[in-house]
PDB file of C-alpha atoms in Angstrom:
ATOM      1  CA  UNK U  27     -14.043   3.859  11.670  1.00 60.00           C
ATOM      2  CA  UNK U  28     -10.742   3.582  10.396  1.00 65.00           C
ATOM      3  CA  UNK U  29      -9.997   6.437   8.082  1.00 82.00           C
ATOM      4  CA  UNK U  30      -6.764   7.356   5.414  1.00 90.00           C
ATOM      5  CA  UNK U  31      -6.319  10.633   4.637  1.00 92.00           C
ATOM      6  CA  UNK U  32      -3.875  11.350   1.671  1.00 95.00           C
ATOM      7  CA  UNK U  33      -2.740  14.700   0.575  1.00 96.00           C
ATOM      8  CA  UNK U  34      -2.292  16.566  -1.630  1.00 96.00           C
ATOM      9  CA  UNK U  35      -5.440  15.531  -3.553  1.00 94.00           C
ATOM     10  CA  UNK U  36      -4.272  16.834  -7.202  1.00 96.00           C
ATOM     11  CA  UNK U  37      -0.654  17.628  -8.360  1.00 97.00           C
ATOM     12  CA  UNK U  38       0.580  18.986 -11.236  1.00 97.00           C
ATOM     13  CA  UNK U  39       4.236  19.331 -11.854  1.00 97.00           C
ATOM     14  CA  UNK U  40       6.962  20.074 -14.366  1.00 97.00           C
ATOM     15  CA  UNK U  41       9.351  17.026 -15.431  1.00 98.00           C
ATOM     16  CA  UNK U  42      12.223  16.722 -13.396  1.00 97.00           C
ATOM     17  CA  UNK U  43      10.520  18.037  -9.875  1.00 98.00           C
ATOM     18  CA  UNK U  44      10.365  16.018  -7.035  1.00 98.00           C
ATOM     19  CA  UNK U  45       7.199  15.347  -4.875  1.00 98.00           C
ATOM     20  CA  UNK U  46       5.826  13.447  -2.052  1.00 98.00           C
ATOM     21  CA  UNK U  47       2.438  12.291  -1.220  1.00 98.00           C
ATOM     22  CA  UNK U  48       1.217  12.052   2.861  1.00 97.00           C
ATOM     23  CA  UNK U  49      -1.265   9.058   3.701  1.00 97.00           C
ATOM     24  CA  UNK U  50      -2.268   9.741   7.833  1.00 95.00           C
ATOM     25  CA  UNK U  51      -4.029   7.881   9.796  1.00 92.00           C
ATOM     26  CA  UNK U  52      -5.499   8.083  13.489  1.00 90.00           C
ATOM     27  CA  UNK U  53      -4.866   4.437  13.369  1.00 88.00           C
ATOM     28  CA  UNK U  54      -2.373   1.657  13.153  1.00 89.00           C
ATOM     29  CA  UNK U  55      -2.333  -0.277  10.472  1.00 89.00           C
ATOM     30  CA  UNK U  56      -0.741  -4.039  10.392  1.00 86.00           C
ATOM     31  CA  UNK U  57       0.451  -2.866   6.505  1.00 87.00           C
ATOM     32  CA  UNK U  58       0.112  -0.060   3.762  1.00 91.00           C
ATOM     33  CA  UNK U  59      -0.040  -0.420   0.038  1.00 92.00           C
ATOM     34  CA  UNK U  60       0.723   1.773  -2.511  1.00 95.00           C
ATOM     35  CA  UNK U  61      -1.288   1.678  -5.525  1.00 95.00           C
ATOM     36  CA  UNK U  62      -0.727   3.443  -9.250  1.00 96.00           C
ATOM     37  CA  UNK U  63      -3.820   3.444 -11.580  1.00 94.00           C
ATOM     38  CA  UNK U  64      -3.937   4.501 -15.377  1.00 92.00           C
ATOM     39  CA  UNK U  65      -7.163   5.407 -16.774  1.00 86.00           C
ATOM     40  CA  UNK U  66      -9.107   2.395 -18.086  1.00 86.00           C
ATOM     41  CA  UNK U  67      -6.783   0.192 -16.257  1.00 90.00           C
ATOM     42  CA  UNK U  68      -7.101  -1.082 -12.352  1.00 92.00           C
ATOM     43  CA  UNK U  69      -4.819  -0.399  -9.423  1.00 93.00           C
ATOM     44  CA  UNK U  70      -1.453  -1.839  -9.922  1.00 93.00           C
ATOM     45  CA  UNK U  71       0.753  -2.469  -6.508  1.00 91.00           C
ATOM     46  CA  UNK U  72       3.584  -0.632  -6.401  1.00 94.00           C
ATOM     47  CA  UNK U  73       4.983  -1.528  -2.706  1.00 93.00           C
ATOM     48  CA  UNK U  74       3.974  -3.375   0.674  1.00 90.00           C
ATOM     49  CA  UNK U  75       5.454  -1.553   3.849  1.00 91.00           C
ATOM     50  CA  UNK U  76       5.168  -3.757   6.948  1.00 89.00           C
ATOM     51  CA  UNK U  77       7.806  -2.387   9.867  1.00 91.00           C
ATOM     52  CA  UNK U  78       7.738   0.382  11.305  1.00 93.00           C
ATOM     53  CA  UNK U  79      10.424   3.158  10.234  1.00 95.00           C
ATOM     54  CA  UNK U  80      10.720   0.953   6.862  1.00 95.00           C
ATOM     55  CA  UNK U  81      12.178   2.192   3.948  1.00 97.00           C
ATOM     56  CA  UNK U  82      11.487   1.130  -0.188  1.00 96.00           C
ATOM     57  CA  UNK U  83      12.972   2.387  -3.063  1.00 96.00           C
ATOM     58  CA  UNK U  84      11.425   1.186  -5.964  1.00 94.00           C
ATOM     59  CA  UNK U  85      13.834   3.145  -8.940  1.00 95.00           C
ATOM     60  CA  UNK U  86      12.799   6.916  -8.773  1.00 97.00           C
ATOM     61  CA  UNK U  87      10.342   6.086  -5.793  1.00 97.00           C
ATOM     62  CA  UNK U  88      10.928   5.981  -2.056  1.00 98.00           C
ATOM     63  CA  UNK U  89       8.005   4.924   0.447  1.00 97.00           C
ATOM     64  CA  UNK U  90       8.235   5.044   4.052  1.00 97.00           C
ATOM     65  CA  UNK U  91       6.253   3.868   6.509  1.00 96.00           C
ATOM     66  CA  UNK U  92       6.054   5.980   9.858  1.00 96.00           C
ATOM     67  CA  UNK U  93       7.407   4.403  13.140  1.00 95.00           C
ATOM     68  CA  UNK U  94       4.030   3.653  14.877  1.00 94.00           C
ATOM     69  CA  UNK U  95       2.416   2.340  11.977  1.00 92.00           C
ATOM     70  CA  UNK U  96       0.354   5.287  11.223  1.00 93.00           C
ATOM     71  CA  UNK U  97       1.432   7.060   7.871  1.00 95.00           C
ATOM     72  CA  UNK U  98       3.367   6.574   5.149  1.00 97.00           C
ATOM     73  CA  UNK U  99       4.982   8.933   2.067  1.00 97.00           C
ATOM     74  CA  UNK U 100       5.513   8.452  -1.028  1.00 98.00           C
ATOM     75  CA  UNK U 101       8.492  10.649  -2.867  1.00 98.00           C
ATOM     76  CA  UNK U 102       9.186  10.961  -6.546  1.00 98.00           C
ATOM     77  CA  UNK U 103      12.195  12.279  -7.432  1.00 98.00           C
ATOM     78  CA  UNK U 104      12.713  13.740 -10.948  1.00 98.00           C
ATOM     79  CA  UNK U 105       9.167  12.888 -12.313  1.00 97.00           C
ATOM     80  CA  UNK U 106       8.519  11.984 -15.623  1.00 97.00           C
ATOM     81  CA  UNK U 107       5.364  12.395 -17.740  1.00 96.00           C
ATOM     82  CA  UNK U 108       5.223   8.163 -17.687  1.00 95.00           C
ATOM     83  CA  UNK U 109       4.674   8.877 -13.802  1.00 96.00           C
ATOM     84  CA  UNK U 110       1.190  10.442 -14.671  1.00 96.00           C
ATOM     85  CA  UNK U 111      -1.575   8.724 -13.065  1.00 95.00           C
ATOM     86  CA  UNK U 112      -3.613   8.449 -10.035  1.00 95.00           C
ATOM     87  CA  UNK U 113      -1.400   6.978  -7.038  1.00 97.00           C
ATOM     88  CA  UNK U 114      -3.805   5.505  -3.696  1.00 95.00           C
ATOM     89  CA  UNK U 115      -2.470   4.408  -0.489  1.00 95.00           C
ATOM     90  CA  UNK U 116      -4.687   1.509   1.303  1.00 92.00           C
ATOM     91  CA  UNK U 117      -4.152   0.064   4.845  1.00 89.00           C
ATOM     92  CA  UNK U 118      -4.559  -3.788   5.745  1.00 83.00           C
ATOM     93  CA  UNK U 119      -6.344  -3.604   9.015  1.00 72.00           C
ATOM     94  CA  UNK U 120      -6.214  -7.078  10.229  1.00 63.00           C
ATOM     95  CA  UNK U 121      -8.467  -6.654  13.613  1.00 47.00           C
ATOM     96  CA  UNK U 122     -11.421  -7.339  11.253  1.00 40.00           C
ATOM     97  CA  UNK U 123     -10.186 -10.901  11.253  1.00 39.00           C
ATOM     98  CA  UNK U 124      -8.630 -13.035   8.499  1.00 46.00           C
ATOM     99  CA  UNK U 125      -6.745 -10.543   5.803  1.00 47.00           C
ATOM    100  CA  UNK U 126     -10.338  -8.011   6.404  1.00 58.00           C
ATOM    101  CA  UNK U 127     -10.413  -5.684   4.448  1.00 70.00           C
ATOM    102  CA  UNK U 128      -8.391  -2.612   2.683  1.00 82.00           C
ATOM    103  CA  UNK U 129      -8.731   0.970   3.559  1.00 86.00           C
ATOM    104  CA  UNK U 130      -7.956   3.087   0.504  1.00 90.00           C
ATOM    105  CA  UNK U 131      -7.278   6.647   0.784  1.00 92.00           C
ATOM    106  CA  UNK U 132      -8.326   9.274  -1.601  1.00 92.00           C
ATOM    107  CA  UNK U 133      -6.415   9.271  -3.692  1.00 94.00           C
ATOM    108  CA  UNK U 134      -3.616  11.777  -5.562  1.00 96.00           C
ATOM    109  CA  UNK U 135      -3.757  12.495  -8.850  1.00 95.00           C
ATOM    110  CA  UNK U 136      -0.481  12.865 -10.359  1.00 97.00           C
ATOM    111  CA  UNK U 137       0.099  15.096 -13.988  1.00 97.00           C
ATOM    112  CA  UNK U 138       3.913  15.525 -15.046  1.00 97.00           C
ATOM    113  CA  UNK U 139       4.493  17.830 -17.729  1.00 97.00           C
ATOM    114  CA  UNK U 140       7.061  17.453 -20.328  1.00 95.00           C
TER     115      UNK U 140
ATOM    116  CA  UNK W  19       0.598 -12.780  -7.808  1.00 66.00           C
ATOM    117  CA  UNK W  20      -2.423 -13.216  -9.035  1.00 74.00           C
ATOM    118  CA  UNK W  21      -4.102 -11.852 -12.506  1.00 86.00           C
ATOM    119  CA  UNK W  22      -7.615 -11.210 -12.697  1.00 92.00           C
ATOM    120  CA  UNK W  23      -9.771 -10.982 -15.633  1.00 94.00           C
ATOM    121  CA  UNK W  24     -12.520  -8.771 -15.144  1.00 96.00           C
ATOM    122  CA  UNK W  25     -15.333  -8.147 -18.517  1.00 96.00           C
ATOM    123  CA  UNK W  26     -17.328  -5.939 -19.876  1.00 97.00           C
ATOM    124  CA  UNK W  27     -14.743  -3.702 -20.042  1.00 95.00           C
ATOM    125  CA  UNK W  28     -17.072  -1.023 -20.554  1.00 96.00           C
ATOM    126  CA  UNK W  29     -20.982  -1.316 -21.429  1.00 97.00           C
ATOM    127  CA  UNK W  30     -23.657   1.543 -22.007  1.00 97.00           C
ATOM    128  CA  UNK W  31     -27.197   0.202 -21.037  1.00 97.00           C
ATOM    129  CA  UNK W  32     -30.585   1.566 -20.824  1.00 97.00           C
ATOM    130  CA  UNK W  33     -31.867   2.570 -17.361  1.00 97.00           C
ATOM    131  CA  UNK W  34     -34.294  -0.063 -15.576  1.00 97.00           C
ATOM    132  CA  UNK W  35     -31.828  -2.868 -17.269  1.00 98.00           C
ATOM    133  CA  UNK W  36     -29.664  -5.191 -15.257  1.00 98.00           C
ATOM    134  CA  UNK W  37     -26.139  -6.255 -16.068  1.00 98.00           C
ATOM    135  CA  UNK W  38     -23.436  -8.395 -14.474  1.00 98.00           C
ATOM    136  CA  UNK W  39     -19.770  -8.356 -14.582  1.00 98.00           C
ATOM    137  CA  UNK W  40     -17.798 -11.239 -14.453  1.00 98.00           C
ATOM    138  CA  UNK W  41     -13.994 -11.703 -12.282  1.00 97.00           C
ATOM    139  CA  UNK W  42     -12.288 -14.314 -12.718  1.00 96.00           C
ATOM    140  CA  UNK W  43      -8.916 -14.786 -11.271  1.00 92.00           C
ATOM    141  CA  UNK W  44      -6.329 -17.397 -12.269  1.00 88.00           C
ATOM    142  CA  UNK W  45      -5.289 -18.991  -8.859  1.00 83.00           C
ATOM    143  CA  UNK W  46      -6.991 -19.766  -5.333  1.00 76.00           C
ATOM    144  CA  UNK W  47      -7.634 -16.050  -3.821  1.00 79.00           C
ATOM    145  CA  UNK W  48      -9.052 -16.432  -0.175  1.00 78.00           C
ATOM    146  CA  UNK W  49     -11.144 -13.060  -0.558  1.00 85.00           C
ATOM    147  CA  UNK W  50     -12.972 -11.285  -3.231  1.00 91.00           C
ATOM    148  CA  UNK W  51     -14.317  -7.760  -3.191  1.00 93.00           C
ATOM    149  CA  UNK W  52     -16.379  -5.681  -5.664  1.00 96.00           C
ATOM    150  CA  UNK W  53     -15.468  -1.817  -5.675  1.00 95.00           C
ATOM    151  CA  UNK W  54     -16.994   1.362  -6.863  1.00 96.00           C
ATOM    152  CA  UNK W  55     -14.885   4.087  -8.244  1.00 94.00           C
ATOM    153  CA  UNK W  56     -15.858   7.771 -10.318  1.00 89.00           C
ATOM    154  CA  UNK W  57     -13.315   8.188 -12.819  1.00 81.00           C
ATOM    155  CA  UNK W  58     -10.141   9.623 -10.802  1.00 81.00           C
ATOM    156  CA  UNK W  59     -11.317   9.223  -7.629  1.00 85.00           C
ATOM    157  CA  UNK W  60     -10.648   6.201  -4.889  1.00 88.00           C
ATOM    158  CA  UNK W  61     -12.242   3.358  -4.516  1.00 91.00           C
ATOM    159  CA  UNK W  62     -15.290   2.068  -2.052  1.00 92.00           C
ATOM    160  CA  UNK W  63     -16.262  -0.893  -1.348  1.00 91.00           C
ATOM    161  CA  UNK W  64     -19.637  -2.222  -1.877  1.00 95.00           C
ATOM    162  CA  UNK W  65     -19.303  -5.818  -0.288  1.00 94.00           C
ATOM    163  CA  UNK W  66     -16.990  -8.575   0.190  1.00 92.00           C
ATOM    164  CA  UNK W  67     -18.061 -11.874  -2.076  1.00 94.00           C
ATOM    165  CA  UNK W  68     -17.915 -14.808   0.156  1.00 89.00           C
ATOM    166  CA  UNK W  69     -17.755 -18.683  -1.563  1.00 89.00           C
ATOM    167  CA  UNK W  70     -20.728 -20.253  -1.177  1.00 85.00           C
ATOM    168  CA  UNK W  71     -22.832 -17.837   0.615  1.00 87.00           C
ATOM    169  CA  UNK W  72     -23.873 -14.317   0.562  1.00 90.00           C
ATOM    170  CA  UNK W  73     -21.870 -11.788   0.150  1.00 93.00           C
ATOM    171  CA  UNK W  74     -21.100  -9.189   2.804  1.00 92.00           C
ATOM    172  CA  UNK W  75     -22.348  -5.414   1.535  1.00 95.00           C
ATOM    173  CA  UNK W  76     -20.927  -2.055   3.566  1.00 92.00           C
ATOM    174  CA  UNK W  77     -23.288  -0.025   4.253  1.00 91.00           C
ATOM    175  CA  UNK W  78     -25.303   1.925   1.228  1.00 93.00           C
ATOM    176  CA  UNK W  79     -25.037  -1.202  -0.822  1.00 95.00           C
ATOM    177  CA  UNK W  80     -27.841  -4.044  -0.765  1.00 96.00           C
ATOM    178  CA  UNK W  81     -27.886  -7.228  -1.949  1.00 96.00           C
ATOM    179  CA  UNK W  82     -31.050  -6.620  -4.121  1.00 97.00           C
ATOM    180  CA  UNK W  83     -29.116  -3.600  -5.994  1.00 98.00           C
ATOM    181  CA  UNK W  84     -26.106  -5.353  -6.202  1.00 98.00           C
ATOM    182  CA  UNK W  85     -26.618  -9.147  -5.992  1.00 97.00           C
ATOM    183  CA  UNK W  86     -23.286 -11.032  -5.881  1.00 97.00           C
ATOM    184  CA  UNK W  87     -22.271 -14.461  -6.428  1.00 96.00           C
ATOM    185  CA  UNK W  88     -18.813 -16.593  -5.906  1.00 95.00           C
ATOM    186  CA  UNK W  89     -19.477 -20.348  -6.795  1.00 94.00           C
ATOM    187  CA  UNK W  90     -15.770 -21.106  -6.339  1.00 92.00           C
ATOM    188  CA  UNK W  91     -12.399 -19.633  -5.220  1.00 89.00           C
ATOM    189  CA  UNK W  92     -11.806 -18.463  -8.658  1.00 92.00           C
ATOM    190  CA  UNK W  93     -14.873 -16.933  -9.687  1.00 95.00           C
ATOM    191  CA  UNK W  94     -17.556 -14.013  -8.661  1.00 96.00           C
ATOM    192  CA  UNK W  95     -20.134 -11.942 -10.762  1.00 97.00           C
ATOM    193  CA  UNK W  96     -21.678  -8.647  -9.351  1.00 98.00           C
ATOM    194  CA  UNK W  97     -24.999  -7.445 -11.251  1.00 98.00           C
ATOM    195  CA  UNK W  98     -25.836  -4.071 -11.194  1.00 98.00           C
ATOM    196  CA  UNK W  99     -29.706  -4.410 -10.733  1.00 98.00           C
ATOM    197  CA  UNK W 100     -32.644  -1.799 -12.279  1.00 97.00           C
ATOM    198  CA  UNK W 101     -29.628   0.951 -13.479  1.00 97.00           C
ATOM    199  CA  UNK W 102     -30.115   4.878 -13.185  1.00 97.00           C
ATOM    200  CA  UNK W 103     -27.684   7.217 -14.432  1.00 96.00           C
ATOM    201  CA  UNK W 104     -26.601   7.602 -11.190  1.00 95.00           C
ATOM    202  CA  UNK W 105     -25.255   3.990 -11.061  1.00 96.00           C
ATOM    203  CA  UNK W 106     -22.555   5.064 -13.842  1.00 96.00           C
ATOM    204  CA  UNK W 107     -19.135   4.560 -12.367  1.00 96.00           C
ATOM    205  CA  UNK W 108     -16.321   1.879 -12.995  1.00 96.00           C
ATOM    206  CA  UNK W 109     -16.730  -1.194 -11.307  1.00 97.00           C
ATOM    207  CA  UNK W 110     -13.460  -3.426  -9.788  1.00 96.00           C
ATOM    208  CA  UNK W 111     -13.055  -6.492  -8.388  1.00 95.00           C
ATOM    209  CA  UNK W 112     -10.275  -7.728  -6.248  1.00 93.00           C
ATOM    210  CA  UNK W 113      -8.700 -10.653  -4.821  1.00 89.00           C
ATOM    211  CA  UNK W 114      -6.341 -11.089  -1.650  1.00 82.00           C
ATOM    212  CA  UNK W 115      -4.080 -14.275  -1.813  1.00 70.00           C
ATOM    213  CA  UNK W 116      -3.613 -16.748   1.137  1.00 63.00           C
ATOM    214  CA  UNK W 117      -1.669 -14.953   3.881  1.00 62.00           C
ATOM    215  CA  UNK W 118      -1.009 -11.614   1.724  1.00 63.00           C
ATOM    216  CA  UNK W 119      -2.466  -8.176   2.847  1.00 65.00           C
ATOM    217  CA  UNK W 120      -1.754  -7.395  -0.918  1.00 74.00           C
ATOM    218  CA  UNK W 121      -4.756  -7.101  -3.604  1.00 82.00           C
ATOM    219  CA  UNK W 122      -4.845  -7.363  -7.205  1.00 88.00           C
ATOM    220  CA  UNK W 123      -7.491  -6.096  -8.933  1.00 92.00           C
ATOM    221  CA  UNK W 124      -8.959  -6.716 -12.639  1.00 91.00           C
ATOM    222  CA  UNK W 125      -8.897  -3.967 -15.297  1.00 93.00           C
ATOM    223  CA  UNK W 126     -12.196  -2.571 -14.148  1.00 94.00           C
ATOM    224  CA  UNK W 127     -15.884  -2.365 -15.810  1.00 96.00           C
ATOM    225  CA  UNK W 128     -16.771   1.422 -16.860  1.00 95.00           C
ATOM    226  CA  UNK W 129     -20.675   1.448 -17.010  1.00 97.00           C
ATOM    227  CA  UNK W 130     -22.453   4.145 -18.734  1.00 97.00           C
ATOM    228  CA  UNK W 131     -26.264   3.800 -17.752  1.00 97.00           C
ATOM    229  CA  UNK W 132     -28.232   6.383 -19.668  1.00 97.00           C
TER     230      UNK W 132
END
């Protein structure tokens, strides 16, 4: 069984820090997601990382994706209270066959303090 | 991408009562799923909604709790069958497009069952 594990599991900051979120895995994974969720609202994609050693920056956000495949961080730098929310990595594992299925990790949920 | 259109957005209902949720998405998606998801926390999946067949549940989900239908590429309903409390949670559905690893996912049912 193919199993994410994201850390830390809560964080709660001051505006202007920076922070970074681990998602490991045991496993390769053919892609990662990174997911933001609001309350009352569903995930919303934030980035695809495909290669290995890749690098996105997405504004304030960087995401990397490890060099075998295996983890990925995600790094805020100088948060804002708008970057409140809870923030889920998910792996594509395609060995299932077709696009299978997504393994989400546990999430981190994310307060930013004015 | 895709948007999906998920309702209820929320419901309360009486224990030993059934209720579906509907998903529709507004282009061809190749795979459906229905999550589970407690406020804050991720997200598991309860089964994959195949067209024109029966659905494929993970394991601790059956298909006479949680019957699920998809009539077409577009569309799938998941009924939460003879409710207990402990069946509150918000309920997702999501769609993977042709050749994407990617999923969207609607806005999310919160069910109250009391």
């Amino acid at each position: 069984t193919q199993l994410l594990e994201q850390s830390p599991q809560f964080l709660s900051i001051q505006e202007g820090e920076n922070l970074t979120v681990y998602c490991n895995s045991s496993s390769v994974f053919s892609s990662l997601q990174w997911y933001r969720q609001e309350p009352g609202e569903g995930p919303v994609l934030l980035v695809t990382v495909v290669t290995g050693g890749e690098v996105k920056k997405l504004k304030r956000l960087t995401f990397q994706f490890g060099d075998a495949r295996k983890d990925s961080s995600l790094h805020i730098t100088a948060a804002q209270p708008g970057d409140t929310g809870l923030y889920l990595c998910a792996g594509a594992d395609k060995l299932l066959g077709s696009q299978g299925n997504l393994i989400f990790g546990k999430g981190t949920k994310l307060s930013v303090k004015p | 991408s895709a948007v999906i259109s998920q309702k209820p957005s929320r419901d309360i209902c009486q224990r030993g009562t059934s209720l579906t949720i509907q998903c529709q998405v507004d282009s061809q998606v190749t795979m459906m799923f229905w999550y589970r998801q407690q406020p804050g926390q991720s997200l598991t999946l309860i089964a994959t909604a195949n067209q024109g067949s029966e659905a494929t549940y993970e394991s601790g989900f059956v298909i006479d709790k949680f019957p699920i239908s998809r009539p077409n590429l577009t569309f799938s309903t998941l009924t939460v069958s003879n409710m207990s409390p402990e069946d509150s949670s918000i309920y997702l559905c999501s769609g993977l497009g042709q050749g994407a690893a990617e999923a969207f996912f609607g806005q999310g049912t919160r069910l109250t069952v009391v």
